[in-house]
Coordinates of C-alpha atoms and ligand atoms in Angstrom, one line a residue:
Chain U
M1 CA 0.0 0.0 0.0
S2 CA 2.6 2.5 1.1
L3 CA 4.6 1.8 -2.0
I4 CA 1.7 2.5 -4.3
D5 CA 0.8 5.7 -2.5
S6 CA 4.4 6.9 -2.8
I7 CA 4.6 6.5 -6.5
A8 CA 1.3 8.1 -7.2
L9 CA 2.0 11.3 -5.3
P10 CA 4.7 13.0 -7.3
R11 CA 2.6 12.7 -10.4
N12 CA 0.4 15.4 -9.0
F13 CA 3.0 18.0 -9.5
R14 CA 3.9 17.2 -13.1
L15 CA 2.6 18.3 -16.4
P16 CA 1.2 15.4 -18.3
R17 CA 3.1 16.2 -21.6
A18 CA 6.6 16.3 -20.0
D19 CA 5.8 13.2 -18.0
G20 CA 7.7 10.7 -20.1
L21 CA 10.7 12.9 -20.5
V22 CA 11.3 14.3 -17.1
Q23 CA 12.4 11.1 -15.6
W24 CA 15.3 10.8 -18.2
I25 CA 16.8 14.2 -17.5
V26 CA 18.9 13.0 -14.6
P27 CA 20.3 9.8 -16.2
L28 CA 21.2 11.8 -19.4
G29 CA 22.8 14.5 -17.3
I30 CA 25.0 11.9 -15.6
I31 CA 26.1 10.5 -18.9
V32 CA 27.0 13.9 -20.2
V33 CA 29.0 14.8 -17.1
W34 CA 30.7 11.4 -17.2
Q35 CA 31.7 11.8 -20.9
I36 CA 33.2 15.3 -20.2
A37 CA 35.1 14.0 -17.2
C38 CA 36.6 11.2 -19.3
V39 CA 37.4 13.3 -22.3
T40 CA 39.2 16.0 -20.2
G41 CA 41.2 13.3 -18.5
F42 CA 39.7 14.1 -15.1
V43 CA 38.8 10.4 -14.8
P44 CA 41.5 8.0 -16.2
T45 CA 39.9 5.6 -18.7
R46 CA 41.5 2.6 -16.9
V47 CA 39.2 3.4 -14.0
L48 CA 36.1 4.3 -15.9
P49 CA 35.8 4.2 -19.7
A50 CA 34.0 7.1 -21.4
P51 CA 30.3 6.4 -22.3
S52 CA 31.3 6.6 -26.0
D53 CA 33.8 3.8 -25.5
V54 CA 31.1 1.7 -23.7
A55 CA 28.7 2.4 -26.6
L56 CA 31.4 1.3 -29.0
A57 CA 32.0 -1.9 -27.1
G58 CA 28.3 -2.5 -27.1
W59 CA 28.2 -2.0 -30.9
K60 CA 30.9 -4.4 -31.5
L61 CA 29.3 -7.1 -29.3
L62 CA 26.0 -6.4 -31.0
L63 CA 27.6 -7.0 -34.4
S64 CA 29.2 -10.3 -33.3
G65 CA 25.8 -11.4 -31.9
E66 CA 27.3 -12.1 -28.5
L67 CA 25.4 -9.3 -26.8
V68 CA 22.0 -10.3 -28.0
R69 CA 22.7 -13.9 -27.1
N70 CA 23.8 -13.1 -23.6
I71 CA 20.9 -10.7 -23.0
W72 CA 18.5 -13.3 -24.2
V73 CA 19.9 -16.0 -22.0
S74 CA 19.7 -13.7 -18.9
F75 CA 16.2 -12.5 -19.8
W76 CA 15.1 -16.1 -20.3
R77 CA 16.5 -17.2 -16.9
A78 CA 15.0 -14.2 -15.1
S79 CA 11.5 -14.7 -16.6
I80 CA 11.3 -18.5 -16.2
G81 CA 12.7 -18.3 -12.6
F82 CA 10.3 -15.5 -11.8
L83 CA 7.3 -17.4 -13.2
I84 CA 8.1 -20.6 -11.3
G85 CA 8.9 -18.9 -8.0
G86 CA 6.1 -16.4 -8.4
S87 CA 3.4 -18.9 -9.1
I88 CA 4.4 -21.1 -6.3
G89 CA 4.6 -18.1 -3.9
F90 CA 1.2 -16.9 -5.2
A91 CA -0.3 -20.4 -4.7
F92 CA 1.0 -20.7 -1.2
G93 CA -0.1 -17.1 -0.4
L94 CA -3.6 -17.9 -1.6
A95 CA -3.8 -21.3 0.2
N96 CA -2.6 -19.9 3.5
G97 CA -4.6 -16.7 3.2
L98 CA -7.8 -18.7 2.6
S99 CA -7.4 -21.8 4.7
Q100 CA -6.6 -21.9 8.3
L101 CA -5.5 -25.5 8.0
S102 CA -3.0 -24.8 5.2
A103 CA -1.6 -21.8 7.1
K104 CA -1.1 -23.9 10.3
L105 CA 0.6 -26.6 8.3
T106 CA 3.0 -24.5 6.2
D107 CA 3.4 -20.9 7.4
T108 CA 5.8 -21.6 10.2
T109 CA 8.1 -23.7 8.0
L110 CA 8.0 -21.0 5.3
Q111 CA 8.8 -18.3 7.7
M112 CA 11.8 -20.3 9.0
V113 CA 13.1 -20.9 5.4
R114 CA 12.7 -17.2 4.7
N115 CA 15.3 -16.3 7.3
V116 CA 18.0 -18.1 5.3
P117 CA 19.5 -15.7 2.8
H118 CA 18.9 -17.5 -0.4
L119 CA 22.3 -16.5 -1.9
A120 CA 23.9 -18.4 1.0
L121 CA 22.7 -21.5 -0.7
I122 CA 24.9 -21.0 -3.8
P123 CA 27.6 -23.5 -2.8
L124 CA 24.9 -26.1 -2.1
V125 CA 23.1 -25.4 -5.3
I126 CA 26.3 -25.7 -7.3
L127 CA 26.9 -29.1 -5.7
W128 CA 23.4 -30.1 -6.5
F129 CA 23.0 -28.8 -10.0
G130 CA 26.5 -27.9 -11.1
I131 CA 26.6 -24.7 -13.2
D132 CA 23.6 -25.9 -15.1
E133 CA 20.5 -23.8 -16.1
S134 CA 18.5 -25.3 -13.2
A135 CA 20.9 -23.9 -10.7
K136 CA 20.1 -20.3 -11.8
L137 CA 16.4 -21.0 -12.1
F138 CA 16.3 -22.5 -8.7
L139 CA 18.0 -19.5 -7.1
V140 CA 15.9 -17.0 -8.9
A141 CA 12.7 -18.9 -8.1
L142 CA 13.6 -19.1 -4.4
G143 CA 14.4 -15.4 -4.2
V144 CA 11.2 -14.4 -5.9
F145 CA 9.0 -16.8 -3.9
F146 CA 9.1 -15.0 -0.6
P147 CA 8.1 -11.4 -1.5
I148 CA 5.2 -12.8 -3.6
Y149 CA 4.2 -15.3 -0.9
L150 CA 4.3 -12.8 1.9
N151 CA 2.5 -10.0 0.1
T152 CA -0.2 -12.2 -1.3
L153 CA -0.9 -13.6 2.1
H154 CA -0.9 -10.2 3.7
G155 CA -3.2 -8.9 0.9
I156 CA -5.7 -11.6 1.5
R157 CA -5.7 -11.4 5.2
T158 CA -6.3 -7.7 5.2
V159 CA -9.3 -7.6 2.9
D160 CA -11.9 -5.6 4.7
P161 CA -14.0 -8.2 6.7
Q162 CA -17.0 -6.0 6.3
L163 CA -16.9 -6.4 2.5
I164 CA -16.6 -10.1 2.9
E165 CA -19.6 -10.1 5.2
M166 CA -21.5 -8.0 2.6
G167 CA -20.6 -10.5 -0.1
R168 CA -22.0 -13.3 2.0
I169 CA -25.2 -11.4 2.8
Y170 CA -25.7 -10.8 -0.9
G171 CA -25.4 -14.5 -1.6
M172 CA -22.0 -14.8 -3.2
T173 CA -20.7 -18.3 -3.6
D174 CA -17.2 -19.0 -2.4
S175 CA -15.7 -18.7 -5.9
E176 CA -17.7 -15.5 -6.6
L177 CA -16.5 -14.1 -3.2
F178 CA -13.0 -14.8 -4.2
R179 CA -13.3 -13.4 -7.7
R180 CA -15.2 -10.2 -6.8
V181 CA -14.1 -9.4 -3.3
I182 CA -11.0 -11.2 -2.0
F183 CA -8.7 -11.2 -5.0
P184 CA -9.3 -7.6 -6.1
G185 CA -8.9 -6.5 -2.5
A186 CA -5.6 -8.3 -2.2
L187 CA -4.3 -7.1 -5.6
P188 CA -2.6 -3.8 -4.5
S189 CA -0.6 -5.8 -2.0
I190 CA 0.2 -8.5 -4.5
F191 CA 1.7 -5.8 -6.8
V192 CA 3.9 -4.6 -4.0
G193 CA 5.2 -8.2 -3.8
I194 CA 5.8 -8.3 -7.5
R195 CA 7.8 -5.1 -7.5
F196 CA 10.0 -6.4 -4.7
A197 CA 10.3 -9.7 -6.4
L198 CA 11.6 -8.1 -9.6
G199 CA 14.4 -6.4 -7.7
I200 CA 15.4 -9.6 -6.1
M201 CA 15.1 -11.5 -9.4
W202 CA 17.9 -9.3 -11.0
L203 CA 20.0 -9.3 -7.9
T204 CA 20.0 -13.1 -7.7
L205 CA 20.6 -13.5 -11.4
I206 CA 23.6 -11.2 -11.4
V207 CA 25.2 -13.0 -8.5
A208 CA 24.5 -16.5 -9.8
E209 CA 25.7 -15.7 -13.3
T210 CA 28.9 -14.1 -12.0
I211 CA 29.7 -17.1 -9.9
A212 CA 28.5 -20.1 -11.8
A213 CA 27.6 -19.7 -15.5
S214 CA 28.9 -20.2 -19.0
S215 CA 26.6 -17.6 -20.6
G216 CA 24.5 -14.6 -19.8
L217 CA 25.2 -11.0 -18.9
G218 CA 27.0 -11.8 -15.6
Y219 CA 29.2 -14.3 -17.3
M220 CA 30.0 -11.7 -20.0
A221 CA 31.0 -9.3 -17.3
M222 CA 33.2 -11.9 -15.6
Q223 CA 34.9 -12.9 -18.9
A224 CA 35.6 -9.2 -19.7
R225 CA 37.2 -8.7 -16.3
E226 CA 39.6 -11.6 -17.0
F227 CA 40.7 -9.8 -20.2
M228 CA 40.7 -6.4 -18.6
L229 CA 37.9 -5.2 -20.9
I230 CA 36.6 -2.6 -18.5
D231 CA 34.2 -1.1 -21.1
V232 CA 32.4 -4.4 -21.4
V233 CA 32.1 -4.7 -17.6
V234 CA 30.5 -1.2 -17.5
L235 CA 28.3 -2.1 -20.4
S236 CA 27.0 -5.2 -18.6
I237 CA 26.2 -3.2 -15.5
L238 CA 24.3 -0.6 -17.6
I239 CA 22.3 -3.3 -19.3
Y240 CA 21.3 -4.8 -16.0
A241 CA 20.1 -1.3 -14.9
L242 CA 18.1 -1.0 -18.1
L243 CA 16.5 -4.4 -17.8
G244 CA 15.6 -3.8 -14.2
K245 CA 14.0 -0.5 -15.2
L246 CA 12.1 -2.3 -18.0
A247 CA 10.7 -4.9 -15.7
D248 CA 9.6 -2.3 -13.2
S249 CA 7.9 -0.3 -16.0
A250 CA 6.1 -3.4 -17.2
S251 CA 4.8 -4.0 -13.7
R252 CA 3.7 -0.4 -13.4
V253 CA 1.7 -0.6 -16.6
L254 CA 0.0 -3.7 -15.4
E255 CA -0.7 -2.1 -12.1
R256 CA -2.2 0.9 -13.7
A257 CA -4.4 -1.2 -15.9
T258 CA -5.7 -3.4 -13.1
L259 CA -5.9 -0.9 -10.3
S260 CA -7.7 1.9 -12.1
W261 CA -10.3 1.9 -9.4
H262 CA -7.7 2.9 -6.8
P263 CA -7.8 6.6 -5.9
A264 CA -4.0 6.7 -6.2
F265 CA -4.2 5.7 -9.8
Q266 CA -7.1 7.9 -10.9
K267 CA -6.4 10.9 -13.1
R268 CA -6.6 14.2 -11.3
Chain M
M1 CA -52.8 1.2 7.2
Q2 CA -50.2 1.8 4.5
T3 CA -51.2 -1.4 2.7
A4 CA -54.8 -0.3 2.6
L5 CA -53.8 3.0 1.1
R6 CA -51.6 1.5 -1.5
T7 CA -54.1 -1.1 -2.8
A8 CA -56.9 1.4 -2.9
L9 CA -56.0 2.7 -6.3
P10 CA -56.0 -0.4 -8.5
E11 CA -59.2 -1.7 -6.7
T12 CA -61.2 1.4 -7.5
E13 CA -59.9 1.3 -11.1
L14 CA -61.1 -2.3 -11.3
A15 CA -64.5 -1.6 -9.7
S16 CA -65.3 0.5 -12.7
L17 CA -64.6 -2.3 -15.1
A18 CA -66.0 -5.4 -13.3
N19 CA -66.8 -6.0 -9.8
F20 CA -65.3 -9.3 -8.7
A21 CA -62.5 -10.5 -6.6
P22 CA -60.3 -12.8 -8.8
Q23 CA -59.3 -9.8 -11.0
T24 CA -58.2 -7.9 -8.0
R25 CA -55.8 -10.6 -7.3
V26 CA -54.5 -10.5 -10.9
V27 CA -53.7 -6.8 -10.5
R28 CA -51.9 -7.4 -7.3
E29 CA -49.7 -10.1 -8.9
E30 CA -48.7 -7.8 -11.7
R31 CA -47.4 -5.4 -9.1
P32 CA -45.8 -7.6 -6.5
A33 CA -43.7 -4.8 -5.2
Q34 CA -46.7 -3.0 -4.0
A35 CA -47.8 -5.6 -1.5
S36 CA -44.4 -7.0 -0.7
G37 CA -44.0 -6.3 3.0
L38 CA -43.5 -9.3 5.1
P39 CA -44.8 -9.6 8.7
L40 CA -42.5 -11.0 11.3
S41 CA -42.9 -12.5 14.8
I42 CA -40.2 -12.8 17.4
R43 CA -40.8 -15.0 20.4
G44 CA -38.6 -15.2 23.5
L45 CA -35.5 -14.3 21.6
R46 CA -32.3 -14.6 23.6
K47 CA -28.7 -14.0 22.6
S48 CA -25.5 -13.9 24.7
F49 CA -21.9 -13.4 23.8
G50 CA -20.0 -15.5 26.4
D51 CA -21.2 -14.2 29.8
N52 CA -22.7 -11.1 28.3
E53 CA -26.4 -11.6 28.1
V54 CA -27.3 -9.1 25.4
L55 CA -31.0 -10.0 24.6
R56 CA -33.0 -11.5 27.4
G57 CA -36.3 -12.4 25.8
I58 CA -37.6 -10.2 23.1
D59 CA -41.3 -10.6 22.1
L60 CA -42.4 -8.7 19.1
H61 CA -44.8 -8.8 16.2
I62 CA -44.3 -6.5 13.3
P63 CA -47.2 -6.3 10.8
A64 CA -46.4 -6.4 7.0
G65 CA -45.2 -3.0 5.7
Q66 CA -44.8 -1.4 9.1
F67 CA -41.9 1.1 9.7
V68 CA -40.4 0.3 13.0
A69 CA -37.6 2.2 14.7
I70 CA -35.5 0.8 17.4
V71 CA -33.7 3.1 19.9
G72 CA -31.8 2.4 23.1
K73 CA -28.5 3.3 24.7
S74 CA -25.3 2.2 23.1
G75 CA -24.5 -1.4 23.6
C76 CA -28.0 -2.4 24.5
G77 CA -28.2 -4.9 21.6
K78 CA -29.9 -3.1 18.8
S79 CA -27.4 -4.2 16.2
T80 CA -27.5 -7.7 17.6
L81 CA -31.3 -7.8 17.2
L82 CA -31.0 -6.6 13.7
R83 CA -28.3 -9.1 12.8
L84 CA -30.4 -11.9 14.3
I85 CA -33.4 -10.8 12.1
A86 CA -31.2 -10.7 9.1
G87 CA -29.8 -14.2 9.9
L88 CA -26.2 -13.0 10.4
E89 CA -25.9 -14.4 13.9
K90 CA -27.2 -17.6 15.4
I91 CA -30.2 -17.5 17.8
D92 CA -29.5 -18.9 21.3
A93 CA -33.2 -19.4 22.2
G94 CA -36.6 -18.4 21.0
S95 CA -37.6 -17.9 17.4
I96 CA -38.0 -15.4 14.6
S97 CA -40.6 -16.3 12.0
F98 CA -41.8 -14.7 8.9
A99 CA -45.3 -15.4 7.5
D100 CA -44.1 -16.9 4.2
E101 CA -41.2 -18.9 3.1
V102 CA -38.4 -16.4 2.8
K103 CA -35.6 -16.3 0.2
A104 CA -32.2 -14.7 1.0
E105 CA -33.1 -11.9 -1.4
D106 CA -36.2 -11.0 0.6
I107 CA -34.3 -9.6 3.6
R108 CA -31.7 -6.9 3.1
V109 CA -29.6 -5.0 5.5
M110 CA -28.0 -1.6 5.2
F111 CA -25.1 -0.7 7.5
Q112 CA -23.6 2.5 8.8
E113 CA -20.8 2.0 6.3
P114 CA -21.8 1.8 2.7
R115 CA -19.6 -1.3 2.1
L116 CA -19.3 -0.7 -1.6
L117 CA -16.7 -2.7 -3.6
P118 CA -14.1 0.0 -4.4
W119 CA -13.0 -1.9 -7.5
A120 CA -16.5 -2.1 -9.1
R121 CA -18.3 0.7 -10.8
V122 CA -21.4 2.1 -9.2
L123 CA -23.7 0.0 -11.5
A124 CA -21.8 -3.2 -10.8
N125 CA -22.1 -2.5 -7.1
V126 CA -25.8 -2.2 -7.3
E127 CA -26.0 -5.5 -9.3
V128 CA -24.3 -7.2 -6.4
G129 CA -27.7 -6.8 -4.6
L130 CA -29.4 -9.0 -7.1
G131 CA -28.1 -12.1 -5.4
R132 CA -28.5 -15.1 -7.5
D133 CA -30.1 -13.1 -10.3
R134 CA -26.8 -11.3 -11.0
A135 CA -26.2 -13.3 -14.1
S136 CA -29.6 -12.7 -15.6
K137 CA -30.1 -10.7 -18.8
D138 CA -32.1 -7.9 -17.2
A139 CA -29.6 -7.3 -14.4
D140 CA -28.3 -4.1 -15.9
A141 CA -31.8 -2.7 -16.4
R142 CA -32.9 -3.6 -12.9
A143 CA -29.8 -2.1 -11.4
E144 CA -30.3 1.1 -13.4
K145 CA -33.9 1.3 -12.3
A146 CA -32.8 1.1 -8.6
L147 CA -30.1 3.7 -9.2
N148 CA -32.8 5.9 -10.7
E149 CA -34.9 5.5 -7.6
V150 CA -32.1 6.9 -5.4
G151 CA -31.4 9.7 -8.0
L152 CA -28.0 8.6 -9.0
A153 CA -28.5 7.3 -12.5
D154 CA -25.9 9.7 -13.9
K155 CA -23.2 8.1 -11.6
R156 CA -23.5 4.6 -13.0
D157 CA -20.1 4.4 -14.5
Q158 CA -18.2 6.1 -11.6
W159 CA -15.8 4.5 -9.1
P160 CA -17.2 4.6 -5.6
S161 CA -14.1 6.5 -4.4
V162 CA -15.2 9.6 -6.2
L163 CA -18.7 9.7 -4.6
S164 CA -19.6 11.7 -1.5
G165 CA -20.6 10.0 1.8
G166 CA -24.2 10.6 1.1
Q167 CA -24.0 9.4 -2.5
K168 CA -22.2 6.2 -1.4
Q169 CA -25.0 5.5 1.1
R170 CA -27.5 6.0 -1.7
V171 CA -25.7 3.5 -3.8
A172 CA -25.8 1.1 -0.9
L173 CA -29.6 1.8 -0.6
A174 CA -30.0 1.0 -4.3
R175 CA -28.1 -2.2 -3.9
A176 CA -30.4 -3.2 -1.0
L177 CA -33.5 -2.2 -3.0
V178 CA -32.6 -3.8 -6.3
S179 CA -33.8 -7.3 -5.3
R180 CA -37.2 -5.9 -4.1
P181 CA -36.7 -7.0 -0.5
R182 CA -39.7 -7.6 1.7
V183 CA -37.9 -6.7 4.9
L184 CA -35.3 -4.0 4.9
A185 CA -33.2 -3.6 8.1
F186 CA -31.2 -0.4 8.6
D187 CA -28.4 -0.2 11.2
E188 CA -27.8 3.5 11.7
P189 CA -27.5 4.0 8.0
L190 CA -27.3 7.8 8.3
G191 CA -25.1 7.9 11.4
A192 CA -22.1 9.2 9.6
L193 CA -23.8 11.8 7.5
D194 CA -24.0 15.6 8.1
A195 CA -27.3 17.1 9.2
L196 CA -28.6 18.3 5.8
T197 CA -27.6 15.1 3.9
R198 CA -29.3 13.2 6.8
I199 CA -32.6 14.9 6.3
S200 CA -32.6 14.4 2.5
M201 CA -31.7 10.7 3.1
Q202 CA -34.5 10.4 5.6
R203 CA -36.9 11.7 3.0
L204 CA -35.5 9.3 0.4
L205 CA -35.9 6.4 2.8
E206 CA -39.5 7.3 3.6
R207 CA -40.3 7.7 -0.1
V208 CA -38.9 4.3 -1.2
W209 CA -40.6 2.7 1.7
R210 CA -43.9 4.2 0.7
D211 CA -43.4 3.2 -3.0
Q212 CA -42.3 -0.3 -2.3
G213 CA -44.1 -1.2 0.9
F214 CA -41.4 -3.4 2.5
T215 CA -41.3 -3.9 6.2
A216 CA -38.7 -1.5 7.5
I217 CA -36.7 -1.9 10.7
L218 CA -34.5 1.1 11.5
V219 CA -31.9 1.2 14.3
T220 CA -31.0 4.7 15.2
H221 CA -29.4 6.8 17.9
D222 CA -31.5 9.8 16.9
V223 CA -34.9 9.8 18.5
A224 CA -36.0 12.7 16.3
E225 CA -35.3 10.6 13.3
A226 CA -37.2 7.7 14.8
V227 CA -40.4 9.6 15.4
A228 CA -40.1 11.4 12.0
L229 CA -39.9 8.2 10.1
A230 CA -41.5 5.4 12.0
D231 CA -45.0 4.1 12.6
R232 CA -43.8 2.7 15.9
V233 CA -40.8 3.2 18.1
L234 CA -39.3 0.5 20.3
V235 CA -37.1 1.3 23.2
I236 CA -34.7 -1.5 24.2
E237 CA -33.5 -1.7 27.8
D238 CA -31.8 -4.5 29.7
G239 CA -32.2 -6.9 26.8
R240 CA -36.0 -6.4 26.6
I241 CA -38.4 -4.1 24.9
A242 CA -39.1 -1.6 27.6
H243 CA -41.5 0.7 25.6
D244 CA -43.5 0.3 22.5
V245 CA -44.7 3.7 21.3
T246 CA -47.0 4.1 18.3
V247 CA -46.5 7.3 16.2
N248 CA -49.9 8.3 14.7
A249 CA -48.9 11.5 13.1
A250 CA -50.1 11.7 9.5
R251 CA -47.6 11.5 6.6
P252 CA -46.0 13.5 5.1
R253 CA -44.8 14.5 8.5
E254 CA -43.8 18.0 9.3
R255 CA -40.4 18.0 10.9
G256 CA -40.3 19.8 14.2
S257 CA -44.0 19.9 14.7
A258 CA -45.3 20.1 18.3
E259 CA -46.8 16.6 18.1
L260 CA -43.5 14.9 17.0
A261 CA -41.5 17.1 19.5
S262 CA -43.6 16.0 22.5
L263 CA -43.4 12.4 21.5
E264 CA -39.6 12.7 21.1
G265 CA -39.4 14.4 24.5
S266 CA -41.3 11.5 26.2
I267 CA -39.1 8.8 24.6
L268 CA -36.0 10.7 25.5
R269 CA -37.3 10.9 29.1
H270 CA -37.7 7.1 29.1
L271 CA -34.1 6.7 27.9
L272 CA -32.7 9.1 30.4
S273 CA -34.6 7.8 33.4
A274 CA -33.2 4.3 32.5
E275 CA -29.8 5.9 32.4
D276 CA -30.2 7.4 35.9
R277 CA -31.4 4.2 37.4
T278 CA -28.2 2.4 36.3
Ligands
LIG1 N1 -19.6 -10.6 17.9 C1 -19.6 -10.2 19.2 N2 -18.9 -10.9 20.1 C2 -18.9 -10.5 21.4 N3 -19.7 -9.6 21.9 C3 -20.5 -8.9 21.1 C4 -20.5 -9.2 19.6 N4 -21.3 -8.4 19.1 C5 -21.9 -7.6 20.0 N5 -21.3 -7.9 21.2 C6 -21.7 -7.3 22.5 O1 -23.1 -7.2 22.6 C7 -23.5 -6.0 23.2 C8 -24.5 -5.3 22.3 O2 -23.9 -5.0 21.1 P1 -24.6 -4.2 19.9 O3 -23.7 -4.0 18.8 O4 -25.8 -5.0 19.5 O5 -25.1 -2.9 20.6 P2 -25.8 -1.6 19.9 O6 -27.1 -1.5 20.7 O7 -25.9 -1.8 18.5 O8 -24.8 -0.5 20.3 P3 -24.5 0.8 19.4 O9 -25.7 1.7 19.6 O10 -23.3 1.4 20.1 O11 -24.3 0.4 18.0 C9 -22.2 -5.2 23.4 O12 -21.9 -5.3 24.8 C10 -21.2 -5.8 22.6 O13 -20.0 -5.8 23.2
LIG2 MG1 -25.0 -0.9 16.8

């Protein structure tokens, strides 16, 4: 809830036309300052290559097809891992939110597992799966599971009981009650979970690909480090940032579309 | 008395055509809404929550189409009585019986909070009130008609969050009315509204009650509201009906008239003397 409120507020102070552009002023400014700092020799290129060099490196990798292949591999791992972990988390959130028995049975266990940092499992996961695809998918899925599980559960538990009573009085069946009252009521909280999960998804993937992979953006960055190709390292970091932003924007679009009833999402 | 008034019209129309009873019945069946009030009888009703004996034997008969107001100090069990009538709580002892077989759609409750679904447009919120008829083809038309009755037809495509408190409560009323209930129970539906909105809502309640003829049970803190709207005011004390006051004033009633004011005064004295005794 609080996350949703905090995004919506600043919009009130903006002109709708400039909306799409304003957010890019700061990143562009940083790039310009960075370029100037490099060209004037203020920052040695061994420490940080100029944006133009990074772009050039990107162009070369693009031509060789390496860049697209690595981005695709990472994107694929992120999405599949997210889908698997997200659906399991959502399913457990639903089950434990709706059924006392299910909650009693599994919630304590899940809360205990949650306290283990999932990245601490990397050595174990490598022993289990090697540096196979399944290792990365497993880690991403595990990381994504908890924010989605917790927020789905919280969303369902905090649906206004008066609305549920109203639904019952007006003769809604269990499935109707879920469809028309409980799920829409839990949706804002579920979206908070999704946004958190997207952050964790990238973080997990970067770490996993850097440590144990033979393809992907993280692997590309590690290879470049071995050959002292600092421009490629910086390029990988920037691409991670862009992909993260893309995932966040996608979830916002979805949020806007499904929560149009929410006062925070209505046009002024 | 109300029922007599309402059926008078079609009967006189009929009398000019032909003068026998079966046709009177046909006319009534065409307009089920007009004779829809359901009588109810409560015998020895008791309800406790743990050690807290809230209702200690309520005996009450409400004739079809009567408008009854229930007053009493806070915590005396008014809401509990209403929730028992609406079937939202289990009865400990005694009985509540309606003259006919009742369906769930026949009894509706309106609460102090509008309880609208924030994620459904106004029209969809009203459709919720149709119960099992929600999926039927004429659902939209019926919901629109109910919205019309409360004067909010132009808000049908709005989200509830943009409505004022009074408008939300009117949508809740439309939702309660859309299934043509035969008993409508109100739990302080106007408690959260400002004075002016309250008065216009009271008029609206009285109007729809007169149009549709359901049996109305209104729980309220406001004795003036009770005497302005009701045929009969019940005072609950110590889990029983302590006073049963009939309000004979003719309708439409004039707010603040001497007759209503003196009645209000005497009921308030009852309530206050009970307060002093405890
Ligand atoms: N679900 C419940 N569980 C336990 N006690 C309850 C419950 N509902 C009501 N009570 C108790 O029953 C008593 C009567 O409550 P009720 O809500 O009927 O009062 P009321 O007359 O409607 O009061 P008010 O005018 O303040 O709304 C109170 O003492 C209350 O604490
Ligand atoms: Mg109450």
